[in-house]
mmCIF file of C-alpha atoms in Angstrom:
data_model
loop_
_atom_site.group_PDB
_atom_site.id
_atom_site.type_symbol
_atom_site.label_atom_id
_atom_site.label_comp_id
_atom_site.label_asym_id
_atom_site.label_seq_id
_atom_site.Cartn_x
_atom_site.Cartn_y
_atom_site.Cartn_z
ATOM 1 C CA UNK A 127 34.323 -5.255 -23.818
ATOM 2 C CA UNK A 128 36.063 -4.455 -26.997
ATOM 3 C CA UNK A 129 39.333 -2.129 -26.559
ATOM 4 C CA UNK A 130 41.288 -0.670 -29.818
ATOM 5 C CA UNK A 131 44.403 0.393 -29.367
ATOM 6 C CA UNK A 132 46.460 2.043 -32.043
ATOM 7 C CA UNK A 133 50.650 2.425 -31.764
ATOM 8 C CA UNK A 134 52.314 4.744 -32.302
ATOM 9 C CA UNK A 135 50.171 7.476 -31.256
ATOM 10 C CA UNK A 136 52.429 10.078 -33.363
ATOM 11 C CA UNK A 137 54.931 9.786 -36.538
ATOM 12 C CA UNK A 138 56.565 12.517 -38.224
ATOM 13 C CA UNK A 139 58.667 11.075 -41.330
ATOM 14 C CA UNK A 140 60.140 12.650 -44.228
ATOM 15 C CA UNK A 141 58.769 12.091 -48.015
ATOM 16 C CA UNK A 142 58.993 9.442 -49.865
ATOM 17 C CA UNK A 143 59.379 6.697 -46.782
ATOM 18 C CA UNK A 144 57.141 3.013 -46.474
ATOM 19 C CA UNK A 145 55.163 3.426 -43.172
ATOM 20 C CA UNK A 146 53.343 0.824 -41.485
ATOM 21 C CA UNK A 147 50.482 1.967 -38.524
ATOM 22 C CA UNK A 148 49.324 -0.417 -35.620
ATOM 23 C CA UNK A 149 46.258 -1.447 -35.040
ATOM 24 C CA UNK A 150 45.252 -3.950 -31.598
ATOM 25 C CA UNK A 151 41.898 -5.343 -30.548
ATOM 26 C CA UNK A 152 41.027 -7.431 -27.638
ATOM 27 C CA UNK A 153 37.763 -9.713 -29.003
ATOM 28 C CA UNK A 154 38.782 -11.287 -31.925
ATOM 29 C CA UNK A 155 35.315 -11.752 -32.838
ATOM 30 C CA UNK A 156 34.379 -9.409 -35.114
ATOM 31 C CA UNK A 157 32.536 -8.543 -38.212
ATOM 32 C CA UNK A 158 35.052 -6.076 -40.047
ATOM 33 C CA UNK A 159 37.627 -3.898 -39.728
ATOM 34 C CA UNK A 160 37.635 -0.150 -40.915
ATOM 35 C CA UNK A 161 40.537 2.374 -41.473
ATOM 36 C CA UNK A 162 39.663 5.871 -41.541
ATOM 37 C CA UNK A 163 41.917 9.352 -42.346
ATOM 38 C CA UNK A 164 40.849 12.083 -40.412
ATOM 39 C CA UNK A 165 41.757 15.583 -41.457
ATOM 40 C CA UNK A 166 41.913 18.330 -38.812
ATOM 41 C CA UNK A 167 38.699 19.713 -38.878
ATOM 42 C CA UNK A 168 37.362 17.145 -40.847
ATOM 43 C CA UNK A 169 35.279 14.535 -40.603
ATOM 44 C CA UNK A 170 36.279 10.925 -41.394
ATOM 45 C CA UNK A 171 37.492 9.323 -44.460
ATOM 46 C CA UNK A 172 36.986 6.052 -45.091
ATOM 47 C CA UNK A 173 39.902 4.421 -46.708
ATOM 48 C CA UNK A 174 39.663 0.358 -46.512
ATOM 49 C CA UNK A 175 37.453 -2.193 -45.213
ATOM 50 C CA UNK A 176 38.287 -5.690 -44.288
ATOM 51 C CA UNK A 177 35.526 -8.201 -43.620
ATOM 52 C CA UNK A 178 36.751 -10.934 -40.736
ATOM 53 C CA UNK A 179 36.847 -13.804 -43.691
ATOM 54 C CA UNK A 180 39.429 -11.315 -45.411
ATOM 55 C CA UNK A 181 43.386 -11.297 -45.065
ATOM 56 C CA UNK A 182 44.201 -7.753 -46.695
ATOM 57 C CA UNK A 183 42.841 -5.177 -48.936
ATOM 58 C CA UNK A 184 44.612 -2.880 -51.512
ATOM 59 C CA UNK A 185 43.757 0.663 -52.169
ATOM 60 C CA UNK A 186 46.489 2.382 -54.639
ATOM 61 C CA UNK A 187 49.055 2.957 -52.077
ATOM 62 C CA UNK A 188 47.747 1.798 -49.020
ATOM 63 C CA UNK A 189 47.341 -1.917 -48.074
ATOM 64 C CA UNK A 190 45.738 -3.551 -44.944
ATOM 65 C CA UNK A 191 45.699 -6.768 -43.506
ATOM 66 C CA UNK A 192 44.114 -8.481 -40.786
ATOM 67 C CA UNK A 193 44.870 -11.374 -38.374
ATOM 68 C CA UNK A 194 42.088 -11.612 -36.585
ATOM 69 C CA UNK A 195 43.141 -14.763 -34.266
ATOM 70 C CA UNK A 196 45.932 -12.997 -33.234
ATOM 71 C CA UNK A 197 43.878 -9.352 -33.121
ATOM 72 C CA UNK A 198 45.964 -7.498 -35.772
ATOM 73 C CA UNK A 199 45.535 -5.173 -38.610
ATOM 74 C CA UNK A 200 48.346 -3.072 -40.105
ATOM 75 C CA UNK A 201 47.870 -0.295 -42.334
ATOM 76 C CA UNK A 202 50.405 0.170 -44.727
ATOM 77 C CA UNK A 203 51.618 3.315 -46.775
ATOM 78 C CA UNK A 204 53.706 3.121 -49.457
ATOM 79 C CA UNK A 205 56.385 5.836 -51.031
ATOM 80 C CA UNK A 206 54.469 8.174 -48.369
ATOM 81 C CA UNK A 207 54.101 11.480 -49.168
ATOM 82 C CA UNK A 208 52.939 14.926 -47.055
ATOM 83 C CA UNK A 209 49.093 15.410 -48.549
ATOM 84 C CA UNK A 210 49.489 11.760 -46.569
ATOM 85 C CA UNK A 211 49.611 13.736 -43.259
ATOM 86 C CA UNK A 212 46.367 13.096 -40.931
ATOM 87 C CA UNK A 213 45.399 11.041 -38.352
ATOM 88 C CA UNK A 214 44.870 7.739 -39.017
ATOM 89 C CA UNK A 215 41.638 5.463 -37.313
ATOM 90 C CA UNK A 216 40.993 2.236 -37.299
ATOM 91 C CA UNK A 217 37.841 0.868 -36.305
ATOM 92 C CA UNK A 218 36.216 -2.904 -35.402
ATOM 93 C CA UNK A 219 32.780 -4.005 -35.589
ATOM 94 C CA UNK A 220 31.710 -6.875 -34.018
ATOM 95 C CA UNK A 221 27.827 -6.035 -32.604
ATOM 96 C CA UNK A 222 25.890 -3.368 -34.759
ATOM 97 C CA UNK A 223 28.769 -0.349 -33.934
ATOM 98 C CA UNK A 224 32.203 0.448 -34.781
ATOM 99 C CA UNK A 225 34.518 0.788 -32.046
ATOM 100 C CA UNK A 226 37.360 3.270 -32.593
ATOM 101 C CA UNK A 227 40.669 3.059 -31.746
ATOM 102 C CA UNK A 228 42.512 6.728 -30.392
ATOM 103 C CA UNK A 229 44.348 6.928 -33.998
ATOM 104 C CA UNK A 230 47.815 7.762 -35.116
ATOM 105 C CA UNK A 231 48.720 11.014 -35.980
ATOM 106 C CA UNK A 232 51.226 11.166 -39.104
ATOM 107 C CA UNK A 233 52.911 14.012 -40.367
ATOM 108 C CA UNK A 234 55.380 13.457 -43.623
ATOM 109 C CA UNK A 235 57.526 16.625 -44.324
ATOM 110 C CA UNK A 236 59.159 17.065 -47.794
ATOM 111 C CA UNK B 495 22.620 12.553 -51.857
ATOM 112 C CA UNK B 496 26.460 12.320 -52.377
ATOM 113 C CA UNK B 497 27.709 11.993 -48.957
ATOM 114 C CA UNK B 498 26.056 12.495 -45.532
ATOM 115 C CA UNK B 499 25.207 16.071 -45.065
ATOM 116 C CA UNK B 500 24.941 17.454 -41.459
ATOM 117 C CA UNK B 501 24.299 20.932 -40.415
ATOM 118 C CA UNK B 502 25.151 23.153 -38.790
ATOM 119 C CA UNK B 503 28.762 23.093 -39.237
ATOM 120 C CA UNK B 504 29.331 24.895 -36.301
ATOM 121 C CA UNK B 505 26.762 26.121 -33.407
ATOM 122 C CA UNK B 506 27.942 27.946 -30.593
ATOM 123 C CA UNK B 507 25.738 28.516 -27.828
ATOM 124 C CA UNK B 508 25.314 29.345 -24.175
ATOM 125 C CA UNK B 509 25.156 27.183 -21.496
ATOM 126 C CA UNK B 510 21.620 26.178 -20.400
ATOM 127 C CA UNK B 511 20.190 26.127 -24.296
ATOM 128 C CA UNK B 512 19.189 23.297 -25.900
ATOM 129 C CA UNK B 513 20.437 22.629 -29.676
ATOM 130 C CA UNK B 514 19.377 20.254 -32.702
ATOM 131 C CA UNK B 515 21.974 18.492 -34.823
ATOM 132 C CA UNK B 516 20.884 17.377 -38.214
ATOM 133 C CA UNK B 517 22.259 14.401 -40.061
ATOM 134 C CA UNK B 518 20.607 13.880 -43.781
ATOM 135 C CA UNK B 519 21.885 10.252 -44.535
ATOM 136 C CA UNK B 520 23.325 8.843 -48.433
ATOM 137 C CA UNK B 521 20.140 7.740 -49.607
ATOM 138 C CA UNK B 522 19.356 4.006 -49.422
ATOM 139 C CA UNK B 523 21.426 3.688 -46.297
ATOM 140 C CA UNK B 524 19.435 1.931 -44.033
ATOM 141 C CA UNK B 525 21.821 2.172 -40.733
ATOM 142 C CA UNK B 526 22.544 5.270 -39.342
ATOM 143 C CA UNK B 527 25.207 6.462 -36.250
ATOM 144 C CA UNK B 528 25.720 9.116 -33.926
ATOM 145 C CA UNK B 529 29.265 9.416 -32.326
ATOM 146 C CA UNK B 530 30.931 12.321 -30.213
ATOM 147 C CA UNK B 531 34.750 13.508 -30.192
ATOM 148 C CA UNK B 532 35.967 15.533 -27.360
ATOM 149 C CA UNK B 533 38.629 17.734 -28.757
ATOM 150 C CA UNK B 534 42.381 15.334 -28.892
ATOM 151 C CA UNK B 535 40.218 12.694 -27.925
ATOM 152 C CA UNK B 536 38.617 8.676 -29.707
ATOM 153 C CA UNK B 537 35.061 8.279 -30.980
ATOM 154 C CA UNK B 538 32.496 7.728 -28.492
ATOM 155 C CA UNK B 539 29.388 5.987 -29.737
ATOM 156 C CA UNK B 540 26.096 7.295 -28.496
ATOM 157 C CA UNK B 541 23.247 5.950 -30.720
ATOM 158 C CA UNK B 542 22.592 3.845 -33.343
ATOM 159 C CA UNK B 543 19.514 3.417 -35.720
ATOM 160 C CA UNK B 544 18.526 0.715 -38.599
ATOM 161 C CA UNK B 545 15.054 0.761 -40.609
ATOM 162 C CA UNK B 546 12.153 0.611 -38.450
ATOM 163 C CA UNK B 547 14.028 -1.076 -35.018
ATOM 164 C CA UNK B 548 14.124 0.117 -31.487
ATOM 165 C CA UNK B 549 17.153 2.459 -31.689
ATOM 166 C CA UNK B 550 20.424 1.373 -29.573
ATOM 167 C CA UNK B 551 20.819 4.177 -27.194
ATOM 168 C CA UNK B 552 23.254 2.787 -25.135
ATOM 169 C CA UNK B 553 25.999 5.116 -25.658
ATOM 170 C CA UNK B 554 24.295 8.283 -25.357
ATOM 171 C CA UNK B 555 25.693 10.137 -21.657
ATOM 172 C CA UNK B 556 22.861 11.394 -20.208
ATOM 173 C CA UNK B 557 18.435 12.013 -20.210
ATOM 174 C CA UNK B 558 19.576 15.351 -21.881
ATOM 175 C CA UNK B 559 20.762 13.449 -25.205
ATOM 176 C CA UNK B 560 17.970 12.110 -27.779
ATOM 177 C CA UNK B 561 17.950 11.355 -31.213
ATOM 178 C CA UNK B 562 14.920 10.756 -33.779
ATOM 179 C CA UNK B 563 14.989 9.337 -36.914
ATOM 180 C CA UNK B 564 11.775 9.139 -39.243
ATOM 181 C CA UNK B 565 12.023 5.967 -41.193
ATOM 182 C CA UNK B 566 15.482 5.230 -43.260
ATOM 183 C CA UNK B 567 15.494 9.581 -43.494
ATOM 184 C CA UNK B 568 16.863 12.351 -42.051
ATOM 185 C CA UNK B 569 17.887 12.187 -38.286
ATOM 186 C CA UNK B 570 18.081 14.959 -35.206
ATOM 187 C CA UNK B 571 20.562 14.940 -31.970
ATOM 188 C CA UNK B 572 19.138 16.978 -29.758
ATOM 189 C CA UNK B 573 21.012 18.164 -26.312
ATOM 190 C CA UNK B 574 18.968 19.841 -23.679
ATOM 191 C CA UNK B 575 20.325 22.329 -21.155
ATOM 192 C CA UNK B 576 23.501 21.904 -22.836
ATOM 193 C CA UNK B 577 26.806 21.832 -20.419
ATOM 194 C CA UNK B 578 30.193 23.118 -21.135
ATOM 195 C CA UNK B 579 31.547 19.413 -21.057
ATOM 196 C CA UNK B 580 29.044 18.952 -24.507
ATOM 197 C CA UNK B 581 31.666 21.013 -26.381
ATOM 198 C CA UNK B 582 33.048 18.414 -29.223
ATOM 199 C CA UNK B 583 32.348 17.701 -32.727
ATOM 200 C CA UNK B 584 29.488 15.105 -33.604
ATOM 201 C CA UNK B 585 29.917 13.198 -36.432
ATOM 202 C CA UNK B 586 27.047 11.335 -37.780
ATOM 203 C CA UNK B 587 27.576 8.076 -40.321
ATOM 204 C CA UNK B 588 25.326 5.723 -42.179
ATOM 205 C CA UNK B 589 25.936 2.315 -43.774
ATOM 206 C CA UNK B 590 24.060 0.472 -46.546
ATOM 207 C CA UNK B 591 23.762 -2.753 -44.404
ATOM 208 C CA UNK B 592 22.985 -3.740 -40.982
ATOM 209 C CA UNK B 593 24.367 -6.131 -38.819
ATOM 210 C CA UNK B 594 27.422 -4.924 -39.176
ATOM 211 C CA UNK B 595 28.646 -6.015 -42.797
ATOM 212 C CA UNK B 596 28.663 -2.731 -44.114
ATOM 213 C CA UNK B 597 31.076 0.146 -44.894
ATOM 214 C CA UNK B 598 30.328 3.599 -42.667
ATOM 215 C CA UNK B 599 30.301 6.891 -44.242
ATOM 216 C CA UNK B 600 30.815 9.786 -42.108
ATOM 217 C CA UNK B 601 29.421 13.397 -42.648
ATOM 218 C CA UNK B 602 31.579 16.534 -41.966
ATOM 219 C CA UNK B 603 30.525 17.046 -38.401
ATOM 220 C CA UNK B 604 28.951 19.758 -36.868
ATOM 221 C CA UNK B 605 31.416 21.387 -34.180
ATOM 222 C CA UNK B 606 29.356 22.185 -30.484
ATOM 223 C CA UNK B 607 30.594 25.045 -29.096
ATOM 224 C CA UNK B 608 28.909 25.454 -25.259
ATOM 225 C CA UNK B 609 30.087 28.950 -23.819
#
């Protein structure tokens, strides 16, 4: 059974810092992997998508990779700033439905 | 459309009552998902439909969850007798592709409310 598992569960850092989220999953056998923003309230954004023949993918400030042998991805968010603060989901695919991890609440203060 | 439109936005009713969820899909999205979020809590998955297949109900919780879809359109979640523990938000999502390729969109929700 696949299991996500997203570290750290919470981050509060000030403006302007490089942040890098955790992402964890158990079968390695997947199809893709999604990162979401979630504002409170909200429903989901979706903010990158890596197919499993993909290493990373760039959006503006945000990059993610994958290593899928070693059941990895990292989102990473450059010169962060606090319209940045949500929770953050990733997501892996490997039958027909995405299974989420718990997310990582961030909070950047000016 | 746009995006993937549900409604209502919010219901809140009493325990007991049954409710309908409505998801209205991007158009030409031929996948289409149901999930549930407890309040602080993960994504569950409760059903899944593409084209003209059997749907994969195997996340929904209970005989008092079902979900239609007519064709690649519009789709109801309907709870019956709802419970106090059906209180969450239930997002709804489609995807252009099946089989797992594609990219999910999510709607805005609608936020269940059992008193």
């Amino acid at each position: 059974k696949q299991e996500v598992t997203q570290i750290p569960a919470a981050l509060s850092v000030p403006e302007g810092e490089n942040l890098v989220l955790n992402c964890s999953f158990t079968d390695s056998a997947i199809y893709n992997l999604q990162w979401f923003r979630q504002d409170p309230g909200k429903g989901l954004t979706s903010l990158l998508l890596i197919q499993s023949s993909q290493r990373e993918q760039t959006s503006g400030r945000l990059n993610a990779s994958l290593d899928k042998s070693s059941g990895r991805s990292t989102l990473y968010i450059a010169a962060s700033q606090p319209g940045d603060s949500a929770t953050y989901l990733c997501a892996v695919r490997n039958t027909d439905k995405l299974i989420f991890g718990t997310g990582t609440r961030l909070q950047v203060f000016p | 459309g746009a995006g993937v439109s549900q409604s209502p936005s919010n219901k809140v009713t009493e325990k007991g009552k049954d409710v309908e969820l409505r998801c209205d899909p991007i158009s030409g999205h031929t996948a289409l998902y149901w999930y549930r979020q407890r309040l602080g809590q993960g994504l569950e998955f409760l059903i899944y439909f593409q084209g003209n297949s059997a749907p994969d109900k195997s996340g929904l919780p209970s005989d008092r969850f079902s979900a239609e879809r007519t064709g690649e359109s519009v789709s109801t979640l309907t709870i019956q007798r709802t419970q106090q523990e059906d209180s969450a938000v239930y997002l709804c999502a489609s995807s252009r592709e099946a089989g797992g390729t594609g990219e999910l969109f999510f709607g805005e929700g609608s936020r269940l409310t059992v008193l």
